[in-house]
PDB file of C-alpha atoms in Angstrom:
ATOM      1  CA  MET A   1     -70.218  17.010   5.425  1.00 63.00           C
ATOM      2  CA  ARG A   2     -70.974  13.952   3.305  1.00 76.00           C
ATOM      3  CA  ALA A   3     -71.166  14.345  -0.502  1.00 87.00           C
ATOM      4  CA  VAL A   4     -74.716  13.775  -1.775  1.00 93.00           C
ATOM      5  CA  PRO A   5     -76.038  13.501  -5.359  1.00 96.00           C
ATOM      6  CA  ILE A   6     -78.918  15.956  -5.885  1.00 97.00           C
ATOM      7  CA  LEU A   7     -81.260  15.073  -8.757  1.00 98.00           C
ATOM      8  CA  MET A   8     -82.963  17.928 -10.610  1.00 97.00           C
ATOM      9  CA  TYR A   9     -86.328  17.271 -12.262  1.00 98.00           C
ATOM     10  CA  HIS A  10     -88.881  19.644 -13.761  1.00 98.00           C
ATOM     11  CA  SER A  11     -92.007  17.945 -15.102  1.00 98.00           C
ATOM     12  CA  VAL A  12     -93.452  14.411 -15.009  1.00 98.00           C
ATOM     13  CA  ARG A  13     -96.012  13.808 -17.749  1.00 97.00           C
ATOM     14  CA  ASP A  14     -96.552  11.855 -20.954  1.00 97.00           C
ATOM     15  CA  ASP A  15     -97.562  14.714 -23.231  1.00 97.00           C
ATOM     16  CA  PRO A  16     -95.703  17.900 -22.232  1.00 97.00           C
ATOM     17  CA  PRO A  17     -95.938  21.099 -24.271  1.00 97.00           C
ATOM     18  CA  PRO A  18     -92.936  21.818 -26.515  1.00 96.00           C
ATOM     19  CA  ASP A  19     -91.383  24.334 -24.124  1.00 95.00           C
ATOM     20  CA  THR A  20     -91.005  21.747 -21.343  1.00 96.00           C
ATOM     21  CA  ALA A  21     -90.653  18.528 -23.350  1.00 97.00           C
ATOM     22  CA  ALA A  22     -86.871  18.137 -23.094  1.00 96.00           C
ATOM     23  CA  LEU A  23     -86.951  18.328 -19.285  1.00 96.00           C
ATOM     24  CA  SER A  24     -90.155  16.336 -18.804  1.00 98.00           C
ATOM     25  CA  VAL A  25     -89.934  12.688 -17.731  1.00 98.00           C
ATOM     26  CA  ARG A  26     -92.677  10.183 -18.481  1.00 98.00           C
ATOM     27  CA  PRO A  27     -94.531   8.988 -15.340  1.00 98.00           C
ATOM     28  CA  GLY A  28     -93.646   5.355 -15.997  1.00 98.00           C
ATOM     29  CA  VAL A  29     -89.995   6.239 -16.464  1.00 98.00           C
ATOM     30  CA  PHE A  30     -90.027   8.281 -13.263  1.00 98.00           C
ATOM     31  CA  ALA A  31     -91.426   5.294 -11.365  1.00 98.00           C
ATOM     32  CA  ASP A  32     -88.713   3.087 -12.842  1.00 98.00           C
ATOM     33  CA  GLN A  33     -86.059   5.590 -11.774  1.00 98.00           C
ATOM     34  CA  MET A  34     -87.344   5.652  -8.207  1.00 98.00           C
ATOM     35  CA  ALA A  35     -87.361   1.844  -8.208  1.00 98.00           C
ATOM     36  CA  LEU A  36     -83.734   1.852  -9.381  1.00 98.00           C
ATOM     37  CA  LEU A  37     -82.799   4.060  -6.427  1.00 98.00           C
ATOM     38  CA  ARG A  38     -84.307   1.491  -4.084  1.00 98.00           C
ATOM     39  CA  GLU A  39     -82.660  -1.427  -5.871  1.00 98.00           C
ATOM     40  CA  ARG A  40     -79.259   0.212  -5.499  1.00 97.00           C
ATOM     41  CA  GLY A  41     -79.723   1.004  -1.835  1.00 97.00           C
ATOM     42  CA  PHE A  42     -80.116   4.788  -2.014  1.00 97.00           C
ATOM     43  CA  THR A  43     -81.916   6.658   0.771  1.00 97.00           C
ATOM     44  CA  PRO A  44     -83.606   9.849  -0.478  1.00 97.00           C
ATOM     45  CA  VAL A  45     -83.473  12.734   2.002  1.00 95.00           C
ATOM     46  CA  ARG A  46     -84.708  16.308   1.876  1.00 95.00           C
ATOM     47  CA  LEU A  47     -82.173  19.032   1.204  1.00 95.00           C
ATOM     48  CA  SER A  48     -82.414  20.185   4.812  1.00 93.00           C
ATOM     49  CA  ASP A  49     -82.114  16.689   6.293  1.00 91.00           C
ATOM     50  CA  PRO A  50     -78.836  15.378   7.751  1.00 84.00           C
ATOM     51  CA  ALA A  51     -77.340  12.595   5.682  1.00 79.00           C
ATOM     52  CA  ALA A  52     -74.467  11.376   7.830  1.00 73.00           C
ATOM     53  CA  ASP A  53     -76.306   8.412   9.320  1.00 83.00           C
ATOM     54  CA  VAL A  54     -78.253   7.072   6.333  1.00 91.00           C
ATOM     55  CA  PRO A  55     -77.032   4.625   3.678  1.00 93.00           C
ATOM     56  CA  ARG A  56     -76.315   6.148   0.273  1.00 95.00           C
ATOM     57  CA  PRO A  57     -78.157   9.464   0.673  1.00 95.00           C
ATOM     58  CA  ILE A  58     -79.572  11.199  -2.411  1.00 96.00           C
ATOM     59  CA  CYS A  59     -81.863  14.226  -2.852  1.00 97.00           C
ATOM     60  CA  ILE A  60     -84.770  14.595  -5.295  1.00 98.00           C
ATOM     61  CA  THR A  61     -85.656  18.147  -6.365  1.00 98.00           C
ATOM     62  CA  PHE A  62     -88.186  19.671  -8.766  1.00 98.00           C
ATOM     63  CA  ASP A  63     -88.007  23.149 -10.278  1.00 98.00           C
ATOM     64  CA  ASP A  64     -90.764  25.589 -11.337  1.00 98.00           C
ATOM     65  CA  GLY A  65     -93.812  24.085  -9.606  1.00 98.00           C
ATOM     66  CA  TYR A  66     -95.736  22.312 -12.354  1.00 98.00           C
ATOM     67  CA  ALA A  67     -99.126  20.837 -11.493  1.00 98.00           C
ATOM     68  CA  ASP A  68     -97.969  17.393 -12.581  1.00 98.00           C
ATOM     69  CA  PHE A  69     -95.730  17.192  -9.518  1.00 98.00           C
ATOM     70  CA  HIS A  70     -98.931  16.892  -7.467  1.00 98.00           C
ATOM     71  CA  SER A  71    -100.805  14.619  -9.881  1.00 98.00           C
ATOM     72  CA  GLU A  72     -98.006  12.402 -11.211  1.00 98.00           C
ATOM     73  CA  ALA A  73     -94.771  12.632  -9.217  1.00 98.00           C
ATOM     74  CA  LEU A  74     -96.161  12.816  -5.690  1.00 98.00           C
ATOM     75  CA  PRO A  75     -98.099   9.505  -5.824  1.00 98.00           C
ATOM     76  CA  VAL A  76     -94.948   7.723  -7.035  1.00 98.00           C
ATOM     77  CA  LEU A  77     -92.808   9.321  -4.346  1.00 98.00           C
ATOM     78  CA  ALA A  78     -95.405   8.475  -1.694  1.00 98.00           C
ATOM     79  CA  SER A  79     -95.514   4.825  -2.808  1.00 98.00           C
ATOM     80  CA  PHE A  80     -91.765   4.577  -2.131  1.00 98.00           C
ATOM     81  CA  GLY A  81     -91.872   6.756   0.983  1.00 97.00           C
ATOM     82  CA  TYR A  82     -89.449   9.213  -0.645  1.00 98.00           C
ATOM     83  CA  PRO A  83     -89.205  12.888   0.350  1.00 97.00           C
ATOM     84  CA  ALA A  84     -88.580  15.638  -2.178  1.00 98.00           C
ATOM     85  CA  THR A  85     -88.024  19.369  -2.501  1.00 98.00           C
ATOM     86  CA  VAL A  86     -90.025  21.613  -4.860  1.00 98.00           C
ATOM     87  CA  PHE A  87     -88.715  25.043  -5.841  1.00 98.00           C
ATOM     88  CA  VAL A  88     -91.808  27.173  -6.543  1.00 98.00           C
ATOM     89  CA  THR A  89     -92.059  30.105  -8.955  1.00 98.00           C
ATOM     90  CA  THR A  90     -94.646  32.110  -7.024  1.00 98.00           C
ATOM     91  CA  GLY A  91     -95.793  34.380  -9.866  1.00 98.00           C
ATOM     92  CA  TRP A  92     -96.471  31.361 -12.073  1.00 98.00           C
ATOM     93  CA  LEU A  93     -98.876  29.619  -9.689  1.00 98.00           C
ATOM     94  CA  ASP A  94    -102.225  28.888 -11.290  1.00 98.00           C
ATOM     95  CA  ASP A  95    -104.134  31.046  -8.811  1.00 98.00           C
ATOM     96  CA  ALA A  96    -101.460  33.704  -8.242  1.00 98.00           C
ATOM     97  CA  GLY A  97    -104.128  36.369  -8.881  1.00 98.00           C
ATOM     98  CA  PRO A  98    -102.765  39.919  -8.525  1.00 98.00           C
ATOM     99  CA  ASP A  99     -99.304  38.451  -7.899  1.00 98.00           C
ATOM    100  CA  ALA A 100     -99.225  36.716 -11.296  1.00 98.00           C
ATOM    101  CA  ALA A 101     -96.010  37.432 -13.177  1.00 98.00           C
ATOM    102  CA  GLY A 102     -93.951  35.940 -15.971  1.00 97.00           C
ATOM    103  CA  ARG A 103     -95.079  33.361 -18.523  1.00 97.00           C
ATOM    104  CA  PRO A 104     -95.835  29.884 -17.174  1.00 98.00           C
ATOM    105  CA  LEU A 105     -94.769  27.129 -19.556  1.00 97.00           C
ATOM    106  CA  ASP A 106     -97.464  24.639 -18.516  1.00 98.00           C
ATOM    107  CA  THR A 107    -100.263  24.164 -15.975  1.00 98.00           C
ATOM    108  CA  MET A 108     -98.874  25.105 -12.577  1.00 98.00           C
ATOM    109  CA  LEU A 109     -99.578  24.183  -8.976  1.00 98.00           C
ATOM    110  CA  ARG A 110    -102.137  26.185  -7.026  1.00 98.00           C
ATOM    111  CA  TRP A 111    -101.540  27.663  -3.580  1.00 98.00           C
ATOM    112  CA  GLY A 112    -103.708  24.937  -2.075  1.00 98.00           C
ATOM    113  CA  HIS A 113    -101.440  22.329  -3.629  1.00 98.00           C
ATOM    114  CA  VAL A 114     -98.344  24.040  -2.236  1.00 98.00           C
ATOM    115  CA  ARG A 115     -99.826  24.091   1.265  1.00 98.00           C
ATOM    116  CA  GLU A 116    -100.859  20.438   0.918  1.00 98.00           C
ATOM    117  CA  LEU A 117     -97.361  19.455  -0.210  1.00 98.00           C
ATOM    118  CA  ALA A 118     -95.777  21.267   2.720  1.00 98.00           C
ATOM    119  CA  ALA A 119     -98.206  19.591   5.133  1.00 96.00           C
ATOM    120  CA  GLU A 120     -97.240  16.185   3.706  1.00 95.00           C
ATOM    121  CA  GLY A 121     -93.550  16.817   4.281  1.00 96.00           C
ATOM    122  CA  VAL A 122     -92.460  18.044   0.868  1.00 98.00           C
ATOM    123  CA  GLU A 123     -89.806  20.695   1.338  1.00 98.00           C
ATOM    124  CA  ILE A 124     -90.713  23.993  -0.359  1.00 98.00           C
ATOM    125  CA  GLY A 125     -88.062  26.359  -1.671  1.00 98.00           C
ATOM    126  CA  ALA A 126     -88.209  29.512  -3.778  1.00 98.00           C
ATOM    127  CA  HIS A 127     -87.490  29.740  -7.500  1.00 98.00           C
ATOM    128  CA  SER A 128     -87.876  33.540  -7.876  1.00 98.00           C
ATOM    129  CA  HIS A 129     -91.197  35.265  -8.517  1.00 98.00           C
ATOM    130  CA  SER A 130     -91.455  35.530 -12.314  1.00 98.00           C
ATOM    131  CA  HIS A 131     -88.659  33.133 -13.404  1.00 98.00           C
ATOM    132  CA  PRO A 132     -86.341  35.709 -15.015  1.00 97.00           C
ATOM    133  CA  GLN A 133     -82.670  35.347 -15.871  1.00 96.00           C
ATOM    134  CA  LEU A 134     -81.510  36.742 -12.541  1.00 97.00           C
ATOM    135  CA  ASP A 135     -77.984  37.537 -13.688  1.00 95.00           C
ATOM    136  CA  GLN A 136     -79.362  39.931 -16.303  1.00 95.00           C
ATOM    137  CA  LEU A 137     -81.403  42.020 -13.821  1.00 96.00           C
ATOM    138  CA  ARG A 138     -80.309  45.269 -12.257  1.00 96.00           C
ATOM    139  CA  ASP A 139     -79.967  45.303  -8.473  1.00 97.00           C
ATOM    140  CA  GLY A 140     -83.454  46.660  -7.665  1.00 98.00           C
ATOM    141  CA  PRO A 141     -85.494  44.182  -9.728  1.00 98.00           C
ATOM    142  CA  LEU A 142     -83.155  41.387  -8.622  1.00 98.00           C
ATOM    143  CA  HIS A 143     -83.834  42.124  -4.953  1.00 98.00           C
ATOM    144  CA  ASP A 144     -87.587  42.258  -5.617  1.00 98.00           C
ATOM    145  CA  GLU A 145     -87.586  38.873  -7.402  1.00 98.00           C
ATOM    146  CA  LEU A 146     -85.749  37.228  -4.542  1.00 98.00           C
ATOM    147  CA  THR A 147     -87.595  38.740  -1.601  1.00 98.00           C
ATOM    148  CA  ARG A 148     -91.087  38.702  -3.081  1.00 98.00           C
ATOM    149  CA  SER A 149     -91.044  34.961  -3.697  1.00 98.00           C
ATOM    150  CA  ARG A 150     -89.675  34.188  -0.245  1.00 98.00           C
ATOM    151  CA  LEU A 151     -92.144  36.449   1.563  1.00 98.00           C
ATOM    152  CA  LEU A 152     -95.143  35.111  -0.363  1.00 98.00           C
ATOM    153  CA  LEU A 153     -94.190  31.533   0.448  1.00 98.00           C
ATOM    154  CA  GLU A 154     -93.579  32.307   4.108  1.00 98.00           C
ATOM    155  CA  ASP A 155     -96.891  34.156   4.383  1.00 98.00           C
ATOM    156  CA  ARG A 156     -98.914  31.327   2.798  1.00 98.00           C
ATOM    157  CA  LEU A 157     -97.078  28.465   4.495  1.00 98.00           C
ATOM    158  CA  GLN A 158     -96.406  30.136   7.843  1.00 97.00           C
ATOM    159  CA  THR A 159     -92.911  28.675   7.936  1.00 97.00           C
ATOM    160  CA  PRO A 160     -89.452  30.055   7.105  1.00 97.00           C
ATOM    161  CA  VAL A 161     -88.231  29.557   3.529  1.00 98.00           C
ATOM    162  CA  THR A 162     -84.461  29.717   3.487  1.00 97.00           C
ATOM    163  CA  THR A 163     -83.437  27.916   0.294  1.00 98.00           C
ATOM    164  CA  MET A 164     -83.848  28.723  -3.389  1.00 98.00           C
ATOM    165  CA  ALA A 165     -82.818  27.537  -6.849  1.00 98.00           C
ATOM    166  CA  TYR A 166     -81.780  29.874  -9.657  1.00 98.00           C
ATOM    167  CA  PRO A 167     -84.123  29.967 -12.690  1.00 97.00           C
ATOM    168  CA  TYR A 168     -82.330  28.387 -15.661  1.00 94.00           C
ATOM    169  CA  GLY A 169     -79.459  27.705 -13.245  1.00 93.00           C
ATOM    170  CA  TYR A 170     -78.028  31.144 -14.022  1.00 92.00           C
ATOM    171  CA  SER A 171     -76.211  33.031 -11.291  1.00 94.00           C
ATOM    172  CA  SER A 172     -73.143  35.186 -10.750  1.00 95.00           C
ATOM    173  CA  ALA A 173     -71.166  36.453  -7.773  1.00 96.00           C
ATOM    174  CA  ARG A 174     -73.411  39.539  -7.694  1.00 97.00           C
ATOM    175  CA  VAL A 175     -76.577  37.425  -7.755  1.00 98.00           C
ATOM    176  CA  ARG A 176     -75.266  35.146  -5.028  1.00 98.00           C
ATOM    177  CA  ARG A 177     -74.533  38.124  -2.795  1.00 98.00           C
ATOM    178  CA  ALA A 178     -78.077  39.379  -3.404  1.00 98.00           C
ATOM    179  CA  VAL A 179     -79.474  35.942  -2.484  1.00 98.00           C
ATOM    180  CA  ALA A 180     -77.656  36.080   0.848  1.00 98.00           C
ATOM    181  CA  ARG A 181     -78.919  39.610   1.521  1.00 98.00           C
ATOM    182  CA  ALA A 182     -82.473  38.509   0.683  1.00 98.00           C
ATOM    183  CA  GLY A 183     -82.445  36.094   3.624  1.00 97.00           C
ATOM    184  CA  TYR A 184     -81.622  32.738   2.046  1.00 98.00           C
ATOM    185  CA  THR A 185     -79.050  30.467   3.639  1.00 97.00           C
ATOM    186  CA  THR A 186     -78.546  28.123   0.664  1.00 97.00           C
ATOM    187  CA  ALA A 187     -79.060  28.245  -3.103  1.00 98.00           C
ATOM    188  CA  TYR A 188     -78.839  25.639  -5.852  1.00 97.00           C
ATOM    189  CA  VAL A 189     -77.413  25.785  -9.367  1.00 96.00           C
ATOM    190  CA  VAL A 190     -77.281  23.061 -12.036  1.00 93.00           C
ATOM    191  CA  ALA A 191     -73.534  22.464 -12.687  1.00 89.00           C
ATOM    192  CA  ASN A 192     -74.115  18.695 -13.104  1.00 92.00           C
ATOM    193  CA  ASP A 193     -71.743  17.708 -10.324  1.00 92.00           C
ATOM    194  CA  VAL A 194     -72.225  15.847  -7.052  1.00 94.00           C
ATOM    195  CA  ALA A 195     -72.535  18.278  -4.155  1.00 92.00           C
ATOM    196  CA  ALA A 196     -69.511  18.052  -1.863  1.00 89.00           C
ATOM    197  CA  ASP A 197     -71.834  19.468   0.798  1.00 85.00           C
ATOM    198  CA  ARG A 198     -75.177  21.229   0.959  1.00 88.00           C
ATOM    199  CA  SER A 199     -74.041  24.668   2.075  1.00 91.00           C
ATOM    200  CA  GLY A 200     -73.378  27.929   0.274  1.00 95.00           C
ATOM    201  CA  TYR A 201     -74.979  29.651  -2.702  1.00 97.00           C
ATOM    202  CA  ALA A 202     -73.797  27.530  -5.634  1.00 96.00           C
ATOM    203  CA  ILE A 203     -74.712  23.959  -4.665  1.00 96.00           C
ATOM    204  CA  PRO A 204     -74.654  21.705  -7.755  1.00 95.00           C
ATOM    205  CA  ARG A 205     -77.364  19.364  -8.947  1.00 96.00           C
ATOM    206  CA  LEU A 206     -77.642  16.636 -11.598  1.00 96.00           C
ATOM    207  CA  THR A 207     -80.062  17.040 -14.524  1.00 96.00           C
ATOM    208  CA  VAL A 208     -82.590  14.310 -15.312  1.00 97.00           C
ATOM    209  CA  GLN A 209     -84.342  14.831 -18.649  1.00 96.00           C
ATOM    210  CA  ARG A 210     -86.528  13.032 -21.164  1.00 97.00           C
ATOM    211  CA  SER A 211     -83.541  11.645 -23.068  1.00 95.00           C
ATOM    212  CA  THR A 212     -81.957  10.138 -19.931  1.00 96.00           C
ATOM    213  CA  THR A 213     -81.673   6.377 -20.476  1.00 97.00           C
ATOM    214  CA  PRO A 214     -81.882   3.864 -17.622  1.00 97.00           C
ATOM    215  CA  ALA A 215     -78.123   3.306 -17.860  1.00 96.00           C
ATOM    216  CA  ALA A 216     -77.444   7.054 -17.814  1.00 96.00           C
ATOM    217  CA  PHE A 217     -79.782   7.524 -14.850  1.00 97.00           C
ATOM    218  CA  GLY A 218     -77.872   4.871 -12.943  1.00 97.00           C
ATOM    219  CA  ARG A 219     -74.622   6.711 -13.626  1.00 95.00           C
ATOM    220  CA  ILE A 220     -76.193  10.038 -12.628  1.00 96.00           C
ATOM    221  CA  ALA A 221     -77.374   8.625  -9.308  1.00 96.00           C
ATOM    222  CA  GLU A 222     -73.962   7.074  -8.711  1.00 94.00           C
ATOM    223  CA  GLY A 223     -72.276  10.374  -9.517  1.00 90.00           C
ATOM    224  CA  SER A 224     -70.266   8.913 -12.395  1.00 88.00           C
ATOM    225  CA  HIS A 225     -72.075  10.453 -15.380  1.00 85.00           C
ATOM    226  CA  ARG A 226     -69.766  13.118 -16.833  1.00 79.00           C
ATOM    227  CA  PHE A 227     -72.167  15.506 -18.663  1.00 76.00           C
ATOM    228  CA  HIS A 228     -69.292  16.514 -20.985  1.00 56.00           C
ATOM    229  CA  ARG A 229     -71.404  18.348 -23.570  1.00 57.00           C
ATOM    230  CA  GLU A 230     -73.522  20.160 -20.987  1.00 54.00           C
ATOM    231  CA  LYS A 231     -70.494  21.429 -19.072  1.00 51.00           C
ATOM    232  CA  ILE A 232     -68.771  22.752 -22.207  1.00 44.00           C
ATOM    233  CA  LEU A 233     -71.925  24.612 -23.230  1.00 45.00           C
ATOM    234  CA  THR A 234     -72.401  26.012 -19.714  1.00 50.00           C
ATOM    235  CA  LYS A 235     -68.879  27.436 -19.564  1.00 48.00           C
ATOM    236  CA  GLY A 236     -69.155  29.032 -22.989  1.00 40.00           C
ATOM    237  CA  TYR A 237     -72.556  30.525 -22.297  1.00 42.00           C
ATOM    238  CA  ALA A 238     -71.352  31.994 -18.983  1.00 46.00           C
ATOM    239  CA  VAL A 239     -68.949  34.205 -20.913  1.00 44.00           C
ATOM    240  CA  VAL A 240     -71.742  35.319 -23.245  1.00 43.00           C
ATOM    241  CA  ARG A 241     -74.078  36.099 -20.364  1.00 44.00           C
ATOM    242  CA  ARG A 242     -71.463  38.142 -18.528  1.00 50.00           C
ATOM    243  CA  SER A 243     -70.848  40.204 -21.666  1.00 44.00           C
ATOM    244  CA  ARG A 244     -74.587  40.791 -22.107  1.00 48.00           C
ATOM    245  CA  TYR A 245     -74.956  42.023 -18.543  1.00 41.00           C
ATOM    246  CA  LEU A 246     -72.009  44.416 -18.830  1.00 47.00           C
ATOM    247  CA  TYR A 247     -73.427  45.768 -22.093  1.00 44.00           C
ATOM    248  CA  ARG A 248     -76.834  46.380 -20.504  1.00 51.00           C
ATOM    249  CA  GLN A 249     -75.204  48.079 -17.536  1.00 55.00           C
ATOM    250  CA  ALA A 250     -73.483  50.485 -19.907  1.00 51.00           C
ATOM    251  CA  MET A 251     -76.793  51.404 -21.609  1.00 54.00           C
ATOM    252  CA  PRO A 252     -78.587  54.564 -20.372  1.00 61.00           C
ATOM    253  CA  ARG A 253     -81.253  53.942 -17.755  1.00 58.00           C
ATOM    254  CA  ASP A 254     -84.851  54.840 -18.520  1.00 53.00           C
TER     255      ASP A 254
END
């Protein structure tokens, strides 16, 4: 299968709250980035679309399900004719009602928005139900997070949902096995590498954030940006997270 860069966005707005600011891109900058993709001959495709027969395929993904995807990002994408994938945190949705869970970091999409996006060809994936650190959960709550989000999306959209992205990008071999058992066929991490293919349960993506310069974005899209600092921090933190989980496992259960 052909290697494809997969861009990872979160929010598109001028004035994000502090908790999302670092991963929020200004609308004008986002439009410039999409224009750069066109100038360089990229062809955005959905994660589920074949890429063998298109010139310079690239995927555009959004995590969490912020309302500004509908108000800011979607009009830009539509103006270029670009598809995208949105990974939705179901318990964070603005009208989640009795299913509300977790702590949304900003104004979120509503179910009506999610249905509208799906009807317009935006690919919808799961992003857990309450956006926890999945690798720190015991097996029961982990299974609930994974299945609840998928079943809610399938019920509201009346279509299978078979892909998901890990909140915070955190996973482990145990979490990946649970994702497979929960009915997903693919799952996405961060990793900041170009995906050799789009199969399996640890497919890498490339982070686009507020500090990304035009030159850096060009390198990210081309797959040549090295993300040295991010990769060093990720490897170190993986050791810390594994130790935390083992410690919690050793603690008495309630």
